[in-house]
Amino acid sequence: MKRRPRINRWTASRRNLVFSNSIRQSLVQPHFVVAGTGVNEPIESMPGISRQSVDVLLETIDSDVQNGIHGHMLFGVIDNALKDSIASKASDSEMPLQKAVAELKEKYGKNIVLFTDVCLCTATDHGHCGIIHDNEIDNDLTLPELIKIAISHAKAGSDYVSASDMMDGRVKAIRKALENEGFTDTGIMSYSVKYASSFYGPFRDAASSSPEHGDRKSHQMDVRSGYKEAILEATSDEKEGADIIMVKPAMTYLDVVRRVSDAVSRPVAVYNVSGEYTMVMSSTEEGPQRKAMVQEIFYSFARAGADVIVSYHAREAVHGNWFD
Ligand code: PBG
């Protein structure tokens, strides 16, 4: 089957996250997972966010769950020494990301919704999101690697494998592989409308995923492109079987969120990215001013049609009761 609308209804926590119309319940907190034990390494450019080993991450997520955050997005950060040209480690079941997912699922089961980032860039020595062939990112050679990564996440227990690479045809390829392997309740959140944005800088430090040379403009979308390109990407992913369609970044593309939300019959997510977070954090102190700013930003996402909000502000927002 290409489409399984039941995937978004599978658990009460998925339904609350996607369909509740409550900003509070639709938030997803991102995390960076590293190897080792007892590691809690603050990311300088992103106040309040750190790279954590599995044991520390479990404590962090436990306190988040107690506070009422049920949506969590995990990024695996891989040691430079383990990177290679084909991102082999990204699909290794012994890596911290897969271990964290398995432990979290064992602990929380259906009471948590886990999203896991599927891309090559955190595990390639060249830092690109695909397989390099003749000095170009080769779309079709990259698909089998993305499938391996997605299947390893599904095996660990991820609720939504989240394809952020922007290769053509990857949703179809991943959906087919999930079906073949019997993962009929694993969802795909596709970073469908993802721009080659200058707002990802702090994330690339955090995940050590900067391209060694060149940029991501041959696959991520041109920031000058109009609605046609956005609708093309969103509707293609919908047809290929994506369960949630994402627009990223969020704040500079609210017009696109609205158009995409009107054009697809799947839930829409926005990713309030690292550079957007840093802008707010560097211009406010903890307190009422930051609260008001984040409220205004999240209301704009909801007004534009976002059903799910991925944001580094999620923890503070839920902890401070900033939203109903
Ligand atoms: C991986 C990926 C990126 C982000 C999410 N997944 C970086 C990129 O595409 O360069 C950015 C998230 C953020 O800036 O917070 N491809």
PDB file of N, CA and C in Angstrom, residues 23 27 272 280 287-303 309 311 313 316-318 320-324:
ATOM      1  N   ILE A  23      -1.757  24.027  20.298  1.00  0.00           N
ATOM      2  CA  ILE A  23      -0.337  24.278  20.046  1.00  0.00           C
ATOM      3  C   ILE A  23       0.513  23.492  21.037  1.00  0.00           C
ATOM      4  N   LEU A  27       3.693  20.256  19.780  1.00  0.00           N
ATOM      5  CA  LEU A  27       5.118  20.605  19.777  1.00  0.00           C
ATOM      6  C   LEU A  27       6.034  19.380  19.765  1.00  0.00           C
ATOM      7  N   ASN A 272      10.887  25.149  12.967  1.00  0.00           N
ATOM      8  CA  ASN A 272      11.387  26.432  13.456  1.00  0.00           C
ATOM      9  C   ASN A 272      12.890  26.219  13.721  1.00  0.00           C
ATOM     10  N   VAL A 280      15.933  34.590  18.360  1.00  0.00           N
ATOM     11  CA  VAL A 280      15.092  34.917  19.519  1.00  0.00           C
ATOM     12  C   VAL A 280      15.927  34.871  20.801  1.00  0.00           C
ATOM     13  N   GLY A 287      12.115  35.127  30.449  1.00  0.00           N
ATOM     14  CA  GLY A 287      11.110  35.985  31.078  1.00  0.00           C
ATOM     15  C   GLY A 287       9.997  36.371  30.115  1.00  0.00           C
ATOM     16  N   PRO A 288       9.191  37.366  30.517  1.00  0.00           N
ATOM     17  CA  PRO A 288       7.970  37.684  29.776  1.00  0.00           C
ATOM     18  C   PRO A 288       8.193  38.108  28.328  1.00  0.00           C
ATOM     19  N   GLN A 289       9.340  38.737  28.071  1.00  0.00           N
ATOM     20  CA  GLN A 289       9.555  39.183  26.697  1.00  0.00           C
ATOM     21  C   GLN A 289       9.752  37.996  25.749  1.00  0.00           C
ATOM     22  N   ARG A 290      10.528  37.014  26.217  1.00  0.00           N
ATOM     23  CA  ARG A 290      10.737  35.832  25.378  1.00  0.00           C
ATOM     24  C   ARG A 290       9.429  35.056  25.215  1.00  0.00           C
ATOM     25  N   LYS A 291       8.702  34.944  26.307  1.00  0.00           N
ATOM     26  CA  LYS A 291       7.418  34.246  26.250  1.00  0.00           C
ATOM     27  C   LYS A 291       6.513  34.889  25.187  1.00  0.00           C
ATOM     28  N   ALA A 292       6.408  36.206  25.221  1.00  0.00           N
ATOM     29  CA  ALA A 292       5.528  36.913  24.278  1.00  0.00           C
ATOM     30  C   ALA A 292       6.007  36.718  22.842  1.00  0.00           C
ATOM     31  N   MET A 293       7.322  36.714  22.675  1.00  0.00           N
ATOM     32  CA  MET A 293       7.872  36.564  21.327  1.00  0.00           C
ATOM     33  C   MET A 293       7.570  35.170  20.770  1.00  0.00           C
ATOM     34  N   VAL A 294       7.812  34.154  21.602  1.00  0.00           N
ATOM     35  CA  VAL A 294       7.587  32.781  21.136  1.00  0.00           C
ATOM     36  C   VAL A 294       6.086  32.535  20.913  1.00  0.00           C
ATOM     37  N   GLN A 295       5.259  33.108  21.778  1.00  0.00           N
ATOM     38  CA  GLN A 295       3.808  32.966  21.559  1.00  0.00           C
ATOM     39  C   GLN A 295       3.427  33.541  20.199  1.00  0.00           C
ATOM     40  N   GLU A 296       3.916  34.741  19.926  1.00  0.00           N
ATOM     41  CA  GLU A 296       3.559  35.394  18.667  1.00  0.00           C
ATOM     42  C   GLU A 296       4.018  34.559  17.462  1.00  0.00           C
ATOM     43  N   ILE A 297       5.223  34.001  17.584  1.00  0.00           N
ATOM     44  CA  ILE A 297       5.779  33.186  16.495  1.00  0.00           C
ATOM     45  C   ILE A 297       4.939  31.915  16.300  1.00  0.00           C
ATOM     46  N   PHE A 298       4.624  31.213  17.385  1.00  0.00           N
ATOM     47  CA  PHE A 298       3.866  29.959  17.254  1.00  0.00           C
ATOM     48  C   PHE A 298       2.430  30.223  16.782  1.00  0.00           C
ATOM     49  N   TYR A 299       1.835  31.322  17.245  1.00  0.00           N
ATOM     50  CA  TYR A 299       0.483  31.639  16.732  1.00  0.00           C
ATOM     51  C   TYR A 299       0.538  31.846  15.222  1.00  0.00           C
ATOM     52  N   SER A 300       1.611  32.450  14.736  1.00  0.00           N
ATOM     53  CA  SER A 300       1.716  32.662  13.284  1.00  0.00           C
ATOM     54  C   SER A 300       1.822  31.338  12.543  1.00  0.00           C
ATOM     55  N   PHE A 301       2.499  30.353  13.155  1.00  0.00           N
ATOM     56  CA  PHE A 301       2.593  29.030  12.519  1.00  0.00           C
ATOM     57  C   PHE A 301       1.200  28.394  12.434  1.00  0.00           C
ATOM     58  N   ALA A 302       0.471  28.470  13.549  1.00  0.00           N
ATOM     59  CA  ALA A 302      -0.865  27.862  13.578  1.00  0.00           C
ATOM     60  C   ALA A 302      -1.783  28.559  12.567  1.00  0.00           C
ATOM     61  N   ARG A 303      -1.690  29.879  12.530  1.00  0.00           N
ATOM     62  CA  ARG A 303      -2.544  30.642  11.609  1.00  0.00           C
ATOM     63  C   ARG A 303      -2.241  30.285  10.147  1.00  0.00           C
ATOM     64  N   ILE A 309       4.548  21.481  15.166  1.00  0.00           N
ATOM     65  CA  ILE A 309       5.597  22.507  15.243  1.00  0.00           C
ATOM     66  C   ILE A 309       6.847  21.892  15.867  1.00  0.00           C
ATOM     67  N   SER A 311      10.347  22.647  17.279  1.00  0.00           N
ATOM     68  CA  SER A 311      11.017  23.868  17.732  1.00  0.00           C
ATOM     69  C   SER A 311      11.882  23.623  18.958  1.00  0.00           C
ATOM     70  N   HIS A 313      12.308  25.761  21.079  1.00  0.00           N
ATOM     71  CA  HIS A 313      11.634  26.468  22.176  1.00  0.00           C
ATOM     72  C   HIS A 313      10.612  25.576  22.890  1.00  0.00           C
ATOM     73  N   GLU A 316      10.850  25.072  26.873  1.00  0.00           N
ATOM     74  CA  GLU A 316      10.565  26.255  27.689  1.00  0.00           C
ATOM     75  C   GLU A 316       9.077  26.622  27.590  1.00  0.00           C
ATOM     76  N   ALA A 317       8.532  26.467  26.386  1.00  0.00           N
ATOM     77  CA  ALA A 317       7.129  26.842  26.166  1.00  0.00           C
ATOM     78  C   ALA A 317       6.174  25.966  26.976  1.00  0.00           C
ATOM     79  N   VAL A 318       6.462  24.667  26.993  1.00  0.00           N
ATOM     80  CA  VAL A 318       5.567  23.760  27.724  1.00  0.00           C
ATOM     81  C   VAL A 318       5.794  23.892  29.227  1.00  0.00           C
ATOM     82  N   GLY A 320       6.783  26.448  30.831  1.00  0.00           N
ATOM     83  CA  GLY A 320       6.249  27.718  31.326  1.00  0.00           C
ATOM     84  C   GLY A 320       4.755  27.887  31.101  1.00  0.00           C
ATOM     85  N   ASN A 321       4.106  26.839  30.577  1.00  0.00           N
ATOM     86  CA  ASN A 321       2.663  26.935  30.290  1.00  0.00           C
ATOM     87  C   ASN A 321       2.315  28.099  29.374  1.00  0.00           C
ATOM     88  N   TRP A 322       3.101  28.271  28.307  1.00  0.00           N
ATOM     89  CA  TRP A 322       2.895  29.402  27.412  1.00  0.00           C
ATOM     90  C   TRP A 322       1.726  29.197  26.451  1.00  0.00           C
ATOM     91  N   PHE A 323       1.267  27.935  26.316  1.00  0.00           N
ATOM     92  CA  PHE A 323       0.189  27.629  25.359  1.00  0.00           C
ATOM     93  C   PHE A 323      -0.837  26.689  25.963  1.00  0.00           C
ATOM     94  N   ASP A 324      -2.086  26.790  25.468  1.00  0.00           N
ATOM     95  CA  ASP A 324      -3.131  25.871  25.924  1.00  0.00           C
ATOM     96  C   ASP A 324      -2.996  24.533  25.225  1.00  0.00           C
TER      97      ASP A 324
END
